[in-house]
Amino acid sequence: MVNTLDHVGLRQVVEIVSVDHSPISSKLTEMGLVSGQLITTLFRAPFGDPIAIELNGTVLSLRLEEAQFIEVKA
Amino acid sequence: MKIALLGNPNTGKSSVFNLLTGLRQQVGNFPGVTVDKRSGFIQIDQVQHELIDFPGTYSIYPRSKEETVVYDVLSDPTHSQHPDQVIFVVDASNLQRNLLFFTQVYDLGIPCVLVLNMWDLAQKKGITISVEDLGALFPGVPIVTSNARIGLGKDRILTAIKSFGDHQLTFQPFYNSGKLCKVEDVKCQKLEAEERLQKIKTALSKVVQTKSSEAESISRKIDRILIHPIAGYLIFAFVLMVIFQFIFTFANAPMNWIDLLFSHFSAWSSEVIPKGMVSDLISQGIIPGIGGVVVFVPQIAMLFFFISILEESGYLSRVVFIMDRLMRPFGLNGKSVVPLMSSVACAIPGIMATRTISNWKERLITILVAPFMSCSARIPVYTLLISLVIPKTYLFGFVNLQGIVLFALYSLGIVFALLISFLLKLMIKQKEKGFLLLELPDYKNPRWGNVFINVLEKVKIFILDAGKIILAISIILWFLASFGPDMDGAAHGLSKTRTYQSMTKKEQTIAMDACKLSHSYIGILGKGMEPIIKPLGYNWKIGISLITSFAAREVFVGSLATIYAVQDDSEEQALLIDRMRNEVKADGTPVFNLASGVSLMVFYVFAMQCMATLAVVKRETNSWKWPIIQLIFMGVLAYLAAWFTFVILS
């Protein structure tokens, strides 16, 4: 099932399907968010936003409005 | 030869820089942008090479206006800062992402040394890298391992730089031969990044072996507490409290020593230099002016000491993480929190700390509202006025009314900082959208060498860049306070009066100072502005003190003491309060009543009464436009708020 990253629950491993076009899409890609990459959702800040994810051993935080451009599947 | 130091953020790049250059560092700006340019010299075989530290970025393509410097310099071989060589620092435990930027630089054909930093950490994480196989991917690139945090790798890096020679012969592009996308072309950049990462991933599969460990790392465990919805905020509040306690306890003493030192120095110079205008200029203009710069150093040093520790340890990015959502509605960023909180001690280090905010609009808003946070220089003003007009009574028998007023003044500053941010967010237009996308690095013990160098750098920036402006303004203020069209006549007149002649020597000096100040240009200005400040409930004596306290807010108290002809020290403050209390208007009502006193406090909450802050804003925004706008809007706001307060209370 394809979902956007902002809708994924915590402590889940998902695979990136695609990164939608947006003004920051190249920045997301440069951080290693490319299709096929596995990511783990780690934790949320208080108030639910931003979220922290792990990929290749590093932790990245991003706002929900940034996460919504990332399509993932379980 | 020019050598550029490049790499992603959080790779220990600045540790490598400090390791290579030691204390031989300079800091300035890259031409045209407000990005710190740290540079230093390294010596190889008797030859000096300039090492330039570029801002840590994830790619050659900029994320923000400020990062364009990397793109501009690297893409243009004729640029004055274009490097002959590059030392590229990567985090060995995250090669794949780090190599994206590296391959971009490598493909430009600039000779590179690749430094695999944090080598020990990678090994601890179960990552093994075959340096030989990695080298095969990038012909002509010497690869060295280092662990700059504990000082390992300097010799290896220097040897690698020496080993350059036949780079042009062996160089083979990795992806393409340096053809770059346009800065605006996001699609092209995304495609390039995807293809590069794909290629890197394939290539690394033979180079890097990872033993995945199932155990939850220590950093994740710490994060559970520090990011906890309740504990996280409590811990942050506690950390702030410790920092402020420390600053208020320990910054005062050195500030007093500096004051004392400079006043002795000033007295000494007026004795040794023959009397005259030059002597006065030096002893009363220049020396106190320099003193007025140096006096900020303890606070700046201490705040940056703590900020650097927070940054080095990795905690700062967690603060950004938990505060981001709260600050966003106001057009601010999680990264605005530390600058604004620092401003409660002093706006100067606060504004200097905004450099970490990459989005220009968010950074500008933070700079513009930081002086609304009540800094420590306002405390003397508040305490004097509170004890003057607020009765020492207790509400409900235990809540101190004076304390409530002080608390209200602090809150007023914070509320308006947020409110004005919100308005500025609507007013300032910017295409570039703010985003977070922040790495949360593993927690580490701070490196004291890095902390120390960072503190030194901030102090240097302040003294050299902002100091000039502060000194210039203080000399102007000195001139306006020491000269007047008919000052000598007035002084002569005073010396002839019978009361003056019957005074003791000390009383005579005090009376003479009062007379001179009220007949100086500032005195004339103060009297001239009386009609303007009358609606706020102030008289010309307050007017004079408002002008002089532009030097620094606490000068307000000293100026009033001079005008009311009392000595400005703690024993005499009761006397000053008495005199102020007895001051009456033409109709016999007191000048300082609840309405005018509170109005004056409100004025100080809002007004930009600090030339040092203005000087720092000029430095940080690289133009006079913003400090002037700030001076005006804060002044207008202060006036209106003070007037409103006066009308309501009277």
Tab-separated table of N, CA and C in Angstrom, chain B residues 263-391:
chain	number	residue	atom	x	y	z
B	263	SER	N	38.029	52.846	33.908
B	263	SER	CA	37.882	54.161	34.534
B	263	SER	C	39.204	54.588	35.177
B	264	HIS	N	39.967	53.622	35.705
B	264	HIS	CA	41.302	53.957	36.205
B	264	HIS	C	42.206	54.429	35.080
B	265	PHE	N	42.107	53.703	33.982
B	265	PHE	CA	42.928	54.007	32.827
B	265	PHE	C	42.598	55.402	32.307
B	266	SER	N	41.299	55.704	32.295
B	266	SER	CA	40.859	57.012	31.840
B	266	SER	C	41.365	58.113	32.774
B	267	ALA	N	41.276	57.873	34.089
B	267	ALA	CA	41.749	58.865	35.064
B	267	ALA	C	43.251	59.064	34.913
B	268	TRP	N	43.955	57.941	34.739
B	268	TRP	CA	45.407	57.994	34.608
B	268	TRP	C	45.802	58.784	33.364
B	269	SER	N	45.078	58.526	32.236
B	269	SER	CA	45.452	59.197	30.997
B	269	SER	C	45.176	60.691	31.073
B	270	SER	N	44.127	61.084	31.807
B	270	SER	CA	43.855	62.514	31.888
B	270	SER	C	44.914	63.214	32.747
B	271	GLU	N	45.620	62.433	33.577
B	271	GLU	CA	46.692	63.050	34.357
B	271	GLU	C	47.977	63.171	33.555
B	272	VAL	N	48.291	62.117	32.780
B	272	VAL	CA	49.583	62.143	32.097
B	272	VAL	C	49.571	62.947	30.803
B	273	ILE	N	48.399	63.043	30.140
B	273	ILE	CA	48.368	63.806	28.892
B	273	ILE	C	48.060	65.259	29.239
B	274	PRO	N	48.802	66.197	28.651
B	274	PRO	CA	48.561	67.611	28.950
B	274	PRO	C	47.102	67.988	28.711
B	275	LYS	N	46.565	68.789	29.632
B	275	LYS	CA	45.143	69.144	29.563
B	275	LYS	C	44.769	69.789	28.231
B	276	GLY	N	43.564	69.536	27.814
B	276	GLY	CA	43.114	70.107	26.550
B	276	GLY	C	42.108	69.189	25.912
B	277	MET	N	41.743	69.522	24.681
B	277	MET	CA	40.712	68.746	24.031
B	277	MET	C	41.177	67.327	23.717
B	278	VAL	N	42.447	67.199	23.328
B	278	VAL	CA	42.967	65.872	22.997
B	278	VAL	C	42.897	64.964	24.221
B	279	SER	N	43.307	65.531	25.354
B	279	SER	CA	43.279	64.762	26.591
B	279	SER	C	41.855	64.320	26.915
B	280	ASP	N	40.906	65.242	26.785
B	280	ASP	CA	39.501	64.905	27.062
B	280	ASP	C	38.989	63.854	26.095
B	281	LEU	N	39.380	64.030	24.812
B	281	LEU	CA	38.924	63.067	23.798
B	281	LEU	C	39.402	61.661	24.162
B	282	ILE	N	40.680	61.586	24.559
B	282	ILE	CA	41.226	60.267	24.882
B	282	ILE	C	40.637	59.732	26.183
B	283	SER	N	40.645	60.560	27.221
B	283	SER	CA	40.273	60.036	28.536
B	283	SER	C	38.762	59.890	28.702
B	284	GLN	N	37.991	60.733	28.019
B	284	GLN	CA	36.539	60.642	28.223
B	284	GLN	C	35.781	60.103	27.009
B	285	GLY	N	36.438	60.140	25.831
B	285	GLY	CA	35.762	59.648	24.639
B	285	GLY	C	36.243	58.266	24.254
B	286	ILE	N	37.540	58.164	23.939
B	286	ILE	CA	38.054	56.918	23.351
B	286	ILE	C	38.168	55.802	24.380
B	287	ILE	N	38.791	56.094	25.509
B	287	ILE	CA	39.002	55.004	26.480
B	287	ILE	C	37.678	54.444	27.011
B	288	PRO	N	36.754	55.293	27.462
B	288	PRO	CA	35.463	54.703	27.862
B	288	PRO	C	34.745	54.035	26.690
B	289	GLY	N	34.968	54.542	25.482
B	289	GLY	CA	34.357	53.919	24.295
B	289	GLY	C	34.857	52.495	24.104
B	290	ILE	N	36.179	52.319	24.215
B	290	ILE	CA	36.744	50.962	24.101
B	290	ILE	C	36.245	50.106	25.263
B	291	GLY	N	36.212	50.727	26.444
B	291	GLY	CA	35.680	50.010	27.610
B	291	GLY	C	34.260	49.534	27.351
B	292	GLY	N	33.475	50.375	26.667
B	292	GLY	CA	32.091	50.026	26.364
B	292	GLY	C	31.975	48.867	25.385
B	293	VAL	N	33.049	48.604	24.634
B	293	VAL	CA	33.062	47.430	23.756
B	293	VAL	C	33.477	46.199	24.563
B	294	VAL	N	34.580	46.375	25.288
B	294	VAL	CA	35.164	45.222	25.995
B	294	VAL	C	34.220	44.681	27.071
B	295	VAL	N	33.388	45.588	27.639
B	295	VAL	CA	32.542	45.159	28.749
B	295	VAL	C	31.554	44.064	28.342
B	296	PHE	N	31.268	43.957	27.040
B	296	PHE	CA	30.345	42.910	26.591
B	296	PHE	C	31.011	41.538	26.484
B	297	VAL	N	32.340	41.541	26.480
B	297	VAL	CA	33.049	40.284	26.210
B	297	VAL	C	32.697	39.147	27.180
B	298	PRO	N	32.651	39.399	28.499
B	298	PRO	CA	32.327	38.264	29.377
B	298	PRO	C	31.004	37.578	29.028
B	299	GLN	N	29.964	38.379	28.760
B	299	GLN	CA	28.672	37.774	28.436
B	299	GLN	C	28.711	37.026	27.111
B	300	ILE	N	29.354	37.631	26.121
B	300	ILE	CA	29.429	36.976	24.815
B	300	ILE	C	30.197	35.672	24.943
B	301	ALA	N	31.334	35.731	25.633
B	301	ALA	CA	32.173	34.540	25.773
B	301	ALA	C	31.409	33.435	26.501
B	302	MET	N	30.728	33.809	27.588
B	302	MET	CA	30.044	32.771	28.369
B	302	MET	C	28.886	32.167	27.591
B	303	LEU	N	28.107	33.020	26.920
B	303	LEU	CA	26.992	32.466	26.168
B	303	LEU	C	27.464	31.540	25.053
B	304	PHE	N	28.507	31.951	24.359
B	304	PHE	CA	28.972	31.087	23.276
B	304	PHE	C	29.670	29.845	23.795
B	305	PHE	N	30.220	29.954	24.991
B	305	PHE	CA	30.772	28.755	25.620
B	305	PHE	C	29.660	27.705	25.755
B	306	PHE	N	28.514	28.138	26.260
B	306	PHE	CA	27.415	27.191	26.449
B	306	PHE	C	26.789	26.772	25.119
B	307	ILE	N	26.601	27.742	24.230
B	307	ILE	CA	25.998	27.392	22.943
B	307	ILE	C	26.879	26.391	22.202
B	308	SER	N	28.201	26.599	22.255
B	308	SER	CA	29.108	25.669	21.576
B	308	SER	C	29.027	24.279	22.185
B	309	ILE	N	28.918	24.222	23.508
B	309	ILE	CA	28.803	22.907	24.151
B	309	ILE	C	27.520	22.222	23.690
B	310	LEU	N	26.429	22.983	23.681
B	310	LEU	CA	25.161	22.400	23.246
B	310	LEU	C	25.261	21.913	21.807
B	311	GLU	N	25.946	22.699	20.991
B	311	GLU	CA	26.068	22.368	19.589
B	311	GLU	C	26.952	21.131	19.404
B	312	GLU	N	28.119	21.160	20.047
B	312	GLU	CA	29.085	20.067	19.925
B	312	GLU	C	28.501	18.748	20.420
B	313	SER	N	27.700	18.829	21.484
B	313	SER	CA	27.202	17.592	22.078
B	313	SER	C	26.078	16.979	21.248
B	314	GLY	N	25.489	17.782	20.354
B	314	GLY	CA	24.378	17.271	19.557
B	314	GLY	C	23.023	17.634	20.153
B	315	TYR	N	23.027	18.264	21.345
B	315	TYR	CA	21.754	18.578	21.988
B	315	TYR	C	21.025	19.711	21.263
B	316	LEU	N	21.785	20.637	20.704
B	316	LEU	CA	21.173	21.807	20.076
B	316	LEU	C	20.172	21.418	18.985
B	317	SER	N	20.507	20.407	18.197
B	317	SER	CA	19.575	20.041	17.130
B	317	SER	C	18.305	19.406	17.707
B	318	ARG	N	18.407	18.815	18.919
B	318	ARG	CA	17.184	18.299	19.572
B	318	ARG	C	16.311	19.454	20.054
B	319	VAL	N	16.966	20.542	20.516
B	319	VAL	CA	16.199	21.722	20.920
B	319	VAL	C	15.430	22.258	19.718
B	320	VAL	N	16.126	22.330	18.586
B	320	VAL	CA	15.478	22.784	17.356
B	320	VAL	C	14.292	21.873	17.038
B	321	PHE	N	14.515	20.576	17.200
B	321	PHE	CA	13.492	19.584	16.882
B	321	PHE	C	12.236	19.771	17.733
B	322	ILE	N	12.409	19.962	19.034
B	322	ILE	CA	11.204	20.055	19.874
B	322	ILE	C	10.574	21.455	19.848
B	323	MET	N	11.326	22.474	19.431
B	323	MET	CA	10.773	23.824	19.451
B	323	MET	C	10.228	24.262	18.089
B	324	ASP	N	10.565	23.538	17.054
B	324	ASP	CA	10.240	24.004	15.705
B	324	ASP	C	8.747	24.275	15.510
B	325	ARG	N	7.920	23.313	15.953
B	325	ARG	CA	6.484	23.443	15.733
B	325	ARG	C	5.920	24.666	16.455
B	326	LEU	N	6.493	24.960	17.628
B	326	LEU	CA	5.988	26.089	18.418
B	326	LEU	C	6.354	27.429	17.798
B	327	MET	N	7.490	27.486	17.133
B	327	MET	CA	7.966	28.764	16.614
B	327	MET	C	7.427	29.059	15.211
B	328	ARG	N	7.020	28.004	14.503
B	328	ARG	CA	6.656	28.175	13.103
B	328	ARG	C	5.508	29.160	12.861
B	329	PRO	N	4.448	29.128	13.692
B	329	PRO	CA	3.355	30.075	13.414
B	329	PRO	C	3.814	31.532	13.424
B	330	PHE	N	4.933	31.812	14.092
B	330	PHE	CA	5.393	33.191	14.194
B	330	PHE	C	6.398	33.549	13.111
B	331	GLY	N	6.536	32.684	12.117
B	331	GLY	CA	7.496	32.967	11.060
B	331	GLY	C	8.912	32.681	11.510
B	332	LEU	N	9.045	31.983	12.624
B	332	LEU	CA	10.373	31.652	13.119
B	332	LEU	C	10.619	30.168	12.896
B	333	ASN	N	11.749	29.721	13.353
B	333	ASN	CA	12.216	28.377	13.087
B	333	ASN	C	12.671	27.823	14.428
B	334	GLY	N	12.735	26.498	14.567
B	334	GLY	CA	13.245	25.925	15.807
B	334	GLY	C	14.615	26.482	16.156
B	335	LYS	N	15.339	26.877	15.115
B	335	LYS	CA	16.686	27.402	15.344
B	335	LYS	C	16.680	28.816	15.907
B	336	SER	N	15.499	29.470	15.928
B	336	SER	CA	15.421	30.821	16.489
B	336	SER	C	15.425	30.803	18.007
B	337	VAL	N	15.166	29.637	18.591
B	337	VAL	CA	14.959	29.585	20.033
B	337	VAL	C	16.205	29.976	20.817
B	338	VAL	N	17.322	29.393	20.452
B	338	VAL	CA	18.529	29.688	21.214
B	338	VAL	C	18.956	31.163	21.079
B	339	PRO	N	18.942	31.734	19.860
B	339	PRO	CA	19.239	33.168	19.783
B	339	PRO	C	18.302	34.027	20.638
B	340	LEU	N	17.012	33.710	20.616
B	340	LEU	CA	16.074	34.539	21.388
B	340	LEU	C	16.294	34.357	22.889
B	341	MET	N	16.526	33.115	23.301
B	341	MET	CA	16.759	32.882	24.722
B	341	MET	C	18.062	33.558	25.175
B	342	SER	N	19.080	33.487	24.334
B	342	SER	CA	20.348	34.139	24.679
B	342	SER	C	20.152	35.630	24.863
B	343	SER	N	19.203	36.186	24.116
B	343	SER	CA	18.984	37.618	24.190
B	343	SER	C	18.456	38.061	25.543
B	344	VAL	N	17.972	37.138	26.337
B	344	VAL	CA	17.550	37.505	27.690
B	344	VAL	C	18.774	37.914	28.508
B	345	ALA	N	19.923	37.352	28.203
B	345	ALA	CA	21.145	37.833	28.839
B	345	ALA	C	21.636	39.070	28.098
B	346	CYS	N	21.749	38.961	26.767
B	346	CYS	CA	22.261	40.079	25.979
B	346	CYS	C	21.928	39.804	24.519
B	347	ALA	N	21.371	40.803	23.836
B	347	ALA	CA	20.945	40.589	22.456
B	347	ALA	C	22.121	40.385	21.504
B	348	ILE	N	23.296	40.840	21.903
B	348	ILE	CA	24.442	40.782	20.985
B	348	ILE	C	24.836	39.340	20.650
B	349	PRO	N	25.166	38.517	21.653
B	349	PRO	CA	25.454	37.118	21.304
B	349	PRO	C	24.235	36.435	20.698
B	350	GLY	N	23.041	36.839	21.116
B	350	GLY	CA	21.831	36.253	20.548
B	350	GLY	C	21.778	36.458	19.048
B	351	ILE	N	22.016	37.696	18.634
B	351	ILE	CA	21.964	38.009	17.206
B	351	ILE	C	23.106	37.324	16.461
B	352	MET	N	24.262	37.242	17.111
B	352	MET	CA	25.388	36.566	16.463
B	352	MET	C	25.118	35.065	16.298
B	353	ALA	N	24.256	34.528	17.177
B	353	ALA	CA	23.974	33.091	17.114
B	353	ALA	C	22.962	32.738	16.027
B	354	THR	N	22.414	33.749	15.327
B	354	THR	CA	21.419	33.438	14.300
B	354	THR	C	22.051	32.884	13.029
B	355	ARG	N	23.368	32.833	12.987
B	355	ARG	CA	24.047	32.337	11.773
B	355	ARG	C	23.646	30.917	11.411
B	356	THR	N	23.176	30.146	12.383
B	356	THR	CA	22.821	28.769	12.081
B	356	THR	C	21.507	28.671	11.322
B	357	ILE	N	20.718	29.766	11.294
B	357	ILE	CA	19.436	29.717	10.601
B	357	ILE	C	19.691	29.927	9.116
B	358	SER	N	19.432	28.890	8.314
B	358	SER	CA	19.854	29.000	6.924
B	358	SER	C	18.876	29.825	6.095
B	359	ASN	N	17.611	29.823	6.487
B	359	ASN	CA	16.641	30.598	5.717
B	359	ASN	C	16.753	32.082	6.067
B	360	TRP	N	16.984	32.904	5.063
B	360	TRP	CA	17.274	34.316	5.307
B	360	TRP	C	16.124	35.042	5.994
B	361	LYS	N	14.892	34.774	5.553
B	361	LYS	CA	13.745	35.472	6.133
B	361	LYS	C	13.611	35.142	7.618
B	362	GLU	N	13.724	33.848	7.941
B	362	GLU	CA	13.586	33.455	9.345
B	362	GLU	C	14.717	34.031	10.186
B	363	ARG	N	15.889	34.084	9.568
B	363	ARG	CA	17.023	34.638	10.309
B	363	ARG	C	16.842	36.137	10.546
B	364	LEU	N	16.390	36.831	9.511
B	364	LEU	CA	16.191	38.266	9.626
B	364	LEU	C	15.144	38.582	10.692
B	365	ILE	N	14.039	37.847	10.685
B	365	ILE	CA	13.000	38.094	11.676
B	365	ILE	C	13.566	37.870	13.078
B	366	THR	N	14.321	36.798	13.245
B	366	THR	CA	14.916	36.532	14.553
B	366	THR	C	15.805	37.699	14.986
B	367	ILE	N	16.614	38.195	14.062
B	367	ILE	CA	17.500	39.323	14.393
B	367	ILE	C	16.679	40.549	14.781
B	368	LEU	N	15.604	40.797	14.027
B	368	LEU	CA	14.841	42.027	14.262
B	368	LEU	C	14.092	42.001	15.587
B	369	VAL	N	13.657	40.837	16.039
B	369	VAL	CA	12.877	40.821	17.277
B	369	VAL	C	13.704	40.488	18.518
B	370	ALA	N	14.937	40.031	18.320
B	370	ALA	CA	15.758	39.632	19.476
B	370	ALA	C	15.884	40.737	20.534
B	371	PRO	N	16.047	42.024	20.135
B	371	PRO	CA	16.209	43.047	21.177
B	371	PRO	C	14.948	43.298	22.018
B	372	PHE	N	13.807	42.713	21.648
B	372	PHE	CA	12.626	42.857	22.516
B	372	PHE	C	12.737	42.006	23.767
B	373	MET	N	13.560	40.971	23.713
B	373	MET	CA	13.745	40.156	24.901
B	373	MET	C	14.483	41.031	25.925
B	374	SER	N	13.986	41.049	27.151
B	374	SER	CA	14.582	41.950	28.141
B	374	SER	C	15.982	41.482	28.519
B	375	CYS	N	16.984	42.284	28.144
B	375	CYS	CA	18.360	41.877	28.412
B	375	CYS	C	18.798	42.356	29.790
B	376	SER	N	19.978	41.930	30.197
B	376	SER	CA	20.418	42.244	31.560
B	376	SER	C	20.683	43.738	31.753
B	377	ALA	N	20.952	44.470	30.669
B	377	ALA	CA	21.213	45.909	30.813
B	377	ALA	C	19.955	46.681	31.196
B	378	ARG	N	18.789	46.063	31.014
B	378	ARG	CA	17.560	46.760	31.387
B	378	ARG	C	17.300	46.653	32.890
B	379	ILE	N	17.928	45.682	33.519
B	379	ILE	CA	17.624	45.440	34.938
B	379	ILE	C	17.868	46.682	35.819
B	380	PRO	N	19.039	47.375	35.671
B	380	PRO	CA	19.230	48.568	36.503
B	380	PRO	C	18.140	49.615	36.283
B	381	VAL	N	17.712	49.766	35.036
B	381	VAL	CA	16.664	50.753	34.731
B	381	VAL	C	15.355	50.340	35.406
B	382	TYR	N	15.002	49.064	35.222
B	382	TYR	CA	13.755	48.568	35.806
B	382	TYR	C	13.786	48.691	37.331
B	383	THR	N	14.875	48.271	37.945
B	383	THR	CA	14.894	48.277	39.416
B	383	THR	C	14.802	49.696	39.958
B	384	LEU	N	15.492	50.637	39.329
B	384	LEU	CA	15.421	52.018	39.791
B	384	LEU	C	13.991	52.534	39.711
B	385	LEU	N	13.382	52.337	38.549
B	385	LEU	CA	12.036	52.885	38.346
B	385	LEU	C	10.994	52.153	39.196
B	386	ILE	N	11.182	50.850	39.349
B	386	ILE	CA	10.217	50.104	40.162
B	386	ILE	C	10.264	50.595	41.605
B	387	SER	N	11.473	50.756	42.131
B	387	SER	CA	11.521	51.190	43.527
B	387	SER	C	11.054	52.634	43.678
B	388	LEU	N	11.053	53.365	42.560
B	388	LEU	CA	10.598	54.752	42.604
B	388	LEU	C	9.073	54.857	42.602
B	389	VAL	N	8.417	54.097	41.756
B	389	VAL	CA	6.975	54.344	41.588
B	389	VAL	C	6.060	53.184	42.001
B	390	ILE	N	6.617	52.017	42.212
B	390	ILE	CA	5.753	50.898	42.585
B	390	ILE	C	5.860	50.676	44.095
B	391	PRO	N	4.750	50.750	44.791
B	391	PRO	CA	4.805	50.574	46.241
B	391	PRO	C	5.218	49.151	46.611
